[in-house]
GROMACS .gro file of C-alpha atoms in nm:
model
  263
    1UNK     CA    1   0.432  -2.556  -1.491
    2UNK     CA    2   0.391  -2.235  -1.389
    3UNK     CA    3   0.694  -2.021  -1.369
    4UNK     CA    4   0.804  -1.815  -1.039
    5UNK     CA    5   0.752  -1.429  -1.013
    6UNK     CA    6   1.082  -1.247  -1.116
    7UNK     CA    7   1.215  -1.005  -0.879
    8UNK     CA    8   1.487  -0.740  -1.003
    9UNK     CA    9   1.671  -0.526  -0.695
   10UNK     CA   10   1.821  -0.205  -0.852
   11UNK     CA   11   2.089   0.023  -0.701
   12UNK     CA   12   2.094   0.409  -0.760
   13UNK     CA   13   2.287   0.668  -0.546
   14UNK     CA   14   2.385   0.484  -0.242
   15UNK     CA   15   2.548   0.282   0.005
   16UNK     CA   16   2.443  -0.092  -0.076
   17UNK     CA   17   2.317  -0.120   0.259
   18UNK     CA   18   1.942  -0.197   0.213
   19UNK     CA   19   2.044  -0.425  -0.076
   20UNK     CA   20   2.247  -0.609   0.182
   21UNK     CA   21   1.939  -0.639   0.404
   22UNK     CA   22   1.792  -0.859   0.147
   23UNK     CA   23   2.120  -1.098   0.166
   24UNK     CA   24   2.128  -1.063   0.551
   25UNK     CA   25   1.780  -1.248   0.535
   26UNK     CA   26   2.014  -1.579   0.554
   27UNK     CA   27   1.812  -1.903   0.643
   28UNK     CA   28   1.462  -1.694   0.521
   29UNK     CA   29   1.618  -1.613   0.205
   30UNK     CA   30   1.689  -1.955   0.111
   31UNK     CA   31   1.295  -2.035   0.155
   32UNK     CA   32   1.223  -1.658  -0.060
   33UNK     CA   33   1.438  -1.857  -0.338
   34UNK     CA   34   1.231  -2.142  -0.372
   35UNK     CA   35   0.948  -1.859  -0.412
   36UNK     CA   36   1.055  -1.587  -0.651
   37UNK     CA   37   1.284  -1.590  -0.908
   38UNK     CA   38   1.603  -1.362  -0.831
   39UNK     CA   39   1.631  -1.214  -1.180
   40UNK     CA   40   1.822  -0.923  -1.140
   41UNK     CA   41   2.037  -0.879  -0.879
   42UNK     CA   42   2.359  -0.770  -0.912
   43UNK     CA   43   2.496  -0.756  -0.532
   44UNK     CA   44   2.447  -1.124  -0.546
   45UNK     CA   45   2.464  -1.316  -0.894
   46UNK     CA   46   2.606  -1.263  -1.288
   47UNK     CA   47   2.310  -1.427  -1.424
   48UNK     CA   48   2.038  -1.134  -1.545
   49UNK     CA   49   1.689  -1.236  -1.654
   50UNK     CA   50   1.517  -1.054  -1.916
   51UNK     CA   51   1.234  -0.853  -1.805
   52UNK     CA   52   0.898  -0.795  -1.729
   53UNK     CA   53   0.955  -0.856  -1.346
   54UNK     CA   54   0.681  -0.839  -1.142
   55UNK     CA   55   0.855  -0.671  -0.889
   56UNK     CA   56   1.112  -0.408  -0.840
   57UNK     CA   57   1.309  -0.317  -0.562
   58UNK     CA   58   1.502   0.012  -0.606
   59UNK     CA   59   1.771   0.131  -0.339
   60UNK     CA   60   1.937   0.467  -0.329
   61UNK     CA   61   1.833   0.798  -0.468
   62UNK     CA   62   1.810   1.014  -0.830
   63UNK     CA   63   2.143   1.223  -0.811
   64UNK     CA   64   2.252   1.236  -1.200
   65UNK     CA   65   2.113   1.274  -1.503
   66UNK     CA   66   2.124   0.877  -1.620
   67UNK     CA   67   1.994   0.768  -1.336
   68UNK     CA   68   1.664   1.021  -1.383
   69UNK     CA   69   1.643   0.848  -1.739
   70UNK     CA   70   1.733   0.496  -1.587
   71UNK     CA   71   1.448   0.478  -1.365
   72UNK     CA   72   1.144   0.580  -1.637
   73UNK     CA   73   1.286   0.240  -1.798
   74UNK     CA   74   1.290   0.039  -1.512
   75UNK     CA   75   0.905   0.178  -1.409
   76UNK     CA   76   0.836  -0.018  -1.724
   77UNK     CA   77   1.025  -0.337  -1.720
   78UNK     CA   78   0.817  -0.370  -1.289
   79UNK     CA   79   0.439  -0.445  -1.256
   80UNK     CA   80   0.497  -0.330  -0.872
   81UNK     CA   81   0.780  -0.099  -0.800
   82UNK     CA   82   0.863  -0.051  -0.435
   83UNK     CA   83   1.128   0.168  -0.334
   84UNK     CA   84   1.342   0.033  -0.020
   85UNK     CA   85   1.530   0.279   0.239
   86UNK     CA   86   1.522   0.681   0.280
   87UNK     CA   87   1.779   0.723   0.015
   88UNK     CA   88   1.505   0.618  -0.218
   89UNK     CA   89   1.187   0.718  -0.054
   90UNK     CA   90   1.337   1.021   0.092
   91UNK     CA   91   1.649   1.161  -0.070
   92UNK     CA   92   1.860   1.016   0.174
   93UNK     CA   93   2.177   1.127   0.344
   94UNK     CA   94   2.308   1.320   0.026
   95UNK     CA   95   1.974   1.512  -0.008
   96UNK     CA   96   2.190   1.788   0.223
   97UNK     CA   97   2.298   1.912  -0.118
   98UNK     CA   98   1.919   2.013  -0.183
   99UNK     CA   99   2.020   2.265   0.133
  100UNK     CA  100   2.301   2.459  -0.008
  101UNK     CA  101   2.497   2.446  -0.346
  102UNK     CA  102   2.603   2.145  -0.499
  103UNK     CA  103   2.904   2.266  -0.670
  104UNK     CA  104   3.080   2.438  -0.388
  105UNK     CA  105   3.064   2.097  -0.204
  106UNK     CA  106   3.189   1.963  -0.545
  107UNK     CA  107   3.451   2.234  -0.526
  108UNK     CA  108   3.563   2.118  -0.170
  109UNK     CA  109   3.546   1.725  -0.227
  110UNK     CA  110   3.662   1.641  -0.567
  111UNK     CA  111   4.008   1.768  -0.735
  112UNK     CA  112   3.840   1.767  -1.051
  113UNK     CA  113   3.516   1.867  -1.016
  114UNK     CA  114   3.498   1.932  -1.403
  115UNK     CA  115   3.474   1.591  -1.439
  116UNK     CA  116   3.132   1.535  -1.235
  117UNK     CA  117   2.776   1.528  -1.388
  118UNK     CA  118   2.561   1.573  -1.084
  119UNK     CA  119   2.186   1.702  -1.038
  120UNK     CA  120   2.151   1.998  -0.829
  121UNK     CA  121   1.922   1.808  -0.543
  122UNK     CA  122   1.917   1.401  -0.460
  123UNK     CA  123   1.519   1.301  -0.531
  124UNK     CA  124   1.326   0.984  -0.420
  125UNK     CA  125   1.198   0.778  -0.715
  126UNK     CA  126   0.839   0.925  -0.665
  127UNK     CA  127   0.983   1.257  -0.756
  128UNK     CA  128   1.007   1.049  -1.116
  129UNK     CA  129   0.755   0.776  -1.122
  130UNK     CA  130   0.473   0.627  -0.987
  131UNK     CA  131   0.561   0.401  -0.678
  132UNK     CA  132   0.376   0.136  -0.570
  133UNK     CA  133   0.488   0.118  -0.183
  134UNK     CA  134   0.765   0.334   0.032
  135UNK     CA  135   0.987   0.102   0.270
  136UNK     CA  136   1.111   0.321   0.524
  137UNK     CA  137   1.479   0.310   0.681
  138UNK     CA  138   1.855   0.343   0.700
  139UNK     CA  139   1.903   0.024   0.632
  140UNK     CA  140   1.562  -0.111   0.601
  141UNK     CA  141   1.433  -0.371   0.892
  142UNK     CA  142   1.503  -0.699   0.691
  143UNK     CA  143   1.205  -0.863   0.810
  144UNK     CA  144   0.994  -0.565   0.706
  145UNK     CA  145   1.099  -0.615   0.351
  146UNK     CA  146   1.037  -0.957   0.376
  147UNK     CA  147   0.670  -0.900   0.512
  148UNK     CA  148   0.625  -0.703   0.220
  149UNK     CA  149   0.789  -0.949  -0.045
  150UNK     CA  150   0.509  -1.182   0.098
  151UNK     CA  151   0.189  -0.915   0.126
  152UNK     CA  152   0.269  -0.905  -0.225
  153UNK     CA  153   0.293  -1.240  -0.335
  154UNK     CA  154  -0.012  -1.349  -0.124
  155UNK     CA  155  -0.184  -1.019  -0.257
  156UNK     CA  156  -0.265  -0.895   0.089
  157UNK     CA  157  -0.202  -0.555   0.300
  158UNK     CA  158   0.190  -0.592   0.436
  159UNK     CA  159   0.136  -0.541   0.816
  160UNK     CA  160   0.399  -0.293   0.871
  161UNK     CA  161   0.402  -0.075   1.221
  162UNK     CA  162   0.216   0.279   1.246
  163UNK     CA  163   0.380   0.416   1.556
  164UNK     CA  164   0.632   0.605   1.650
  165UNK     CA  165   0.968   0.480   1.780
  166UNK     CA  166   0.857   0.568   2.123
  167UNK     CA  167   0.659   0.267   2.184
  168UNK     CA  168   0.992   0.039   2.058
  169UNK     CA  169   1.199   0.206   2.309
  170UNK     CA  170   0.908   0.077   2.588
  171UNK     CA  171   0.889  -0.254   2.455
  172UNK     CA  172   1.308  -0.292   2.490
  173UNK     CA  173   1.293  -0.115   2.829
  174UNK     CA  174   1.455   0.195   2.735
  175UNK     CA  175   1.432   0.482   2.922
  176UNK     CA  176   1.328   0.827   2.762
  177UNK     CA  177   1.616   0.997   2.698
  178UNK     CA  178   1.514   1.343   2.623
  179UNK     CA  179   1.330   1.280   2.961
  180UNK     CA  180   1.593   1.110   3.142
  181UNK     CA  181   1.910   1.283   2.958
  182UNK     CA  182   1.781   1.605   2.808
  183UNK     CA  183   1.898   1.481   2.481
  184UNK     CA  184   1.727   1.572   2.145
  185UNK     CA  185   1.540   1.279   1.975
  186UNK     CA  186   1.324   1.267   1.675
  187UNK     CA  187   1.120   0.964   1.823
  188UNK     CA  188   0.817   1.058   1.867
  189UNK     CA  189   0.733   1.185   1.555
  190UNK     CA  190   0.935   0.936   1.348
  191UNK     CA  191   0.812   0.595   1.211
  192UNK     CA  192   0.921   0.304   1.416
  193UNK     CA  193   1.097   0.003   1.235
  194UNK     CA  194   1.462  -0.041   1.352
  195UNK     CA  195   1.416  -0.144   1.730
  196UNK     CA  196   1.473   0.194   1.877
  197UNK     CA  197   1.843   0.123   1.857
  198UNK     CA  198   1.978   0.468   1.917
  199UNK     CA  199   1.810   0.553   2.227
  200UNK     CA  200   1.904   0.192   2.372
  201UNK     CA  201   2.261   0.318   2.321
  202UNK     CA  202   2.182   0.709   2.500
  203UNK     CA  203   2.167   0.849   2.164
  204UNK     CA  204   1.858   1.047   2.004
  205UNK     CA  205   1.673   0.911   1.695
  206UNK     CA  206   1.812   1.031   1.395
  207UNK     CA  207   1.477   0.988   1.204
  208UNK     CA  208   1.593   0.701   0.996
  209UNK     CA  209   1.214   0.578   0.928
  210UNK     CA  210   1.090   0.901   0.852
  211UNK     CA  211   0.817   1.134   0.990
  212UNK     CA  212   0.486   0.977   1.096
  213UNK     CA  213   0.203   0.975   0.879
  214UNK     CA  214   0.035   1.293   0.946
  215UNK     CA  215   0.294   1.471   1.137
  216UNK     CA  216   0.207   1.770   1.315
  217UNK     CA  217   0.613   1.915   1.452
  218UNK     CA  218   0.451   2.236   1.605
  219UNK     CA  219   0.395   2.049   1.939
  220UNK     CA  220   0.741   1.832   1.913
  221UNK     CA  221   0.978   2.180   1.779
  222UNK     CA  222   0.941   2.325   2.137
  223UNK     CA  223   1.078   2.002   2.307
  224UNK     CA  224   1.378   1.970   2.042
  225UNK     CA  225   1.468   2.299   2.078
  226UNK     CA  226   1.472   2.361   2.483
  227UNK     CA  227   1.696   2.065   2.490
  228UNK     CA  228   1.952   2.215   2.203
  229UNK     CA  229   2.279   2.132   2.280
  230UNK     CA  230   2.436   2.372   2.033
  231UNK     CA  231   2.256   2.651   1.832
  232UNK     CA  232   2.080   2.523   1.492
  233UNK     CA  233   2.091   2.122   1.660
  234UNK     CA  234   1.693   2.134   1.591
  235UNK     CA  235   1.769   2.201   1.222
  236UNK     CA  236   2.073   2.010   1.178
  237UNK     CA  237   1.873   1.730   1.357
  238UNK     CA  238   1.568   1.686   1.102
  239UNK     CA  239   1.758   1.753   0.781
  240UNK     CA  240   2.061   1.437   0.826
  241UNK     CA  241   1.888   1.159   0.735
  242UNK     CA  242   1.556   1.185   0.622
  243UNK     CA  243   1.521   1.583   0.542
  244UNK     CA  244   1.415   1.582   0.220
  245UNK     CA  245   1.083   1.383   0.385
  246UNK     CA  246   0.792   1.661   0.374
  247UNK     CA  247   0.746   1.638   0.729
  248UNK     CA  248   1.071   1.670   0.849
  249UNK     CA  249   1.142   1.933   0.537
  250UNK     CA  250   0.860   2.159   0.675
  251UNK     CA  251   0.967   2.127   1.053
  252UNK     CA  252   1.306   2.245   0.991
  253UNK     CA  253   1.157   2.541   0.758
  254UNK     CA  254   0.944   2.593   1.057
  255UNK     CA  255   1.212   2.660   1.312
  256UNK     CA  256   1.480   2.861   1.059
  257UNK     CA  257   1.144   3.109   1.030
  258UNK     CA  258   1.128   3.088   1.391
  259UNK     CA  259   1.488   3.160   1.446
  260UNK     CA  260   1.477   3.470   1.218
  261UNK     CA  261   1.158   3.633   1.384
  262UNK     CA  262   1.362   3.600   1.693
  263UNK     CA  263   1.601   3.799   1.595
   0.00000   0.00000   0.00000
């Protein structure tokens, strides 16, 4: 009888949410259990199964010494490592520290900051190992993962989206709203994957899915920054969720040297 690929999910520096994404799978994660074999998974059961596993899901991001060690192990113990939401493929929320100085936010935050043993920046896995394939978003779109749980298994291409958030925010009817509301939005040059849920709400995109493949920000800068609600939005704008992302990383590098030749 042959035995049912093992999958291990793995939590570094984060906020559980992607993880959850997996459990919020409901009625299609019953069927993905009669598939693969849950072998490590600590969000959701005590029992651990020894590895190799053929694949690996990692969430959050390289922020401490152990977990830079941790992760050369579990590149090992995975035939396919894929690394699920920008924490992991991008840093995440707590890359910001890789902006300014990780000990004076220590300084403000903790009462004994003595006690910490923190990295200087927050790194994706690739930063550390090889990856396999980069799943995109704060959280990740369930059914994405699950598309890519299956690519795998059937050992095909996942189909996963390659445009911007732009075209989501047609498909649900939305109206443009740096267009329609002046209002600063990463959109178009940011990978599309949760619905276009901010803009259906008036809000820009925050950039959750990361930059587009190939992103070119000289032509979007100028539209992000006429619309600036407050001086240094532009910046503030590509480095919250998914700065540490090369594209986004390079656009807001782009606009600081602007800024100071403009002065």
């Amino acid at each position: 009888m042959n035995q049912k690929p093992k999958v291990a999910v793995y939590k570094f520096s984060s906020c559980d949410g992607c993880q959850l994404q997996l459990l919020n799978l409901e009625d299609e994660l019953i069927e993905l259990a009669g598939t693969v074999e849950l072998a490590y998974f600590l969000e959701a059961r005590r029992q651990v199964l020894p590895p190799p596993y053929a694949i690996g899901l990692v969430e959050g991001s390289v922020t401490t010494p152990e977990e830079a060690e941790r992760i050369q192990q579990i590149r090992r113990d995975c035939k396919t490592l894929i690394t699920i939401g920008t924490c992991a493929t991008a840093g995440g929320v707590q890359a910001l520290r890789n902006f300014a100085d990780v000990q004076e936010y220590a300084q403000a935050v903790y009462a004994h900051p003595e006690y910490l043993e923190t990295l200087a920046t927050s790194t994706p896995m690739s930063a550390h190992v090889k990856v396999d394939l980069e799943l995109w978003g704060c959280p990740i779109n369930k059914y994405q993962l699950l598309e890519v749980i299956a690519a795998l298994l059937q050992q095909r291409k996942p189909a996963l989206p390659q445009y911007s958030v732009c075209l989501e925010c047609k498909l649900r009817g939305s109206s443009c709203v740096i267009v329609a509301g002046g209002i600063p939005c990463l959109g178009p040059i940011t990978q599309a994957g949760c619905g276009a849920i901010c803009p259906a709400y008036n809000r820009g995109c925050y950039g959750c899915f990361g930059p587009l493949e190939n992103l070119d920000p000289k032509s979007m800068i100028p539209v992000l920054k006429t619309h600036e609600r407050y001086p240094g939005e532009t910046v503030r704008l590509l480095r919250t969720i998914s700065g540490a992302a090369p594209g986004f990383e390079q656009a807001a590098k782009l606009v600081m040297s602007e800024e100071e030749n403009h002065v």
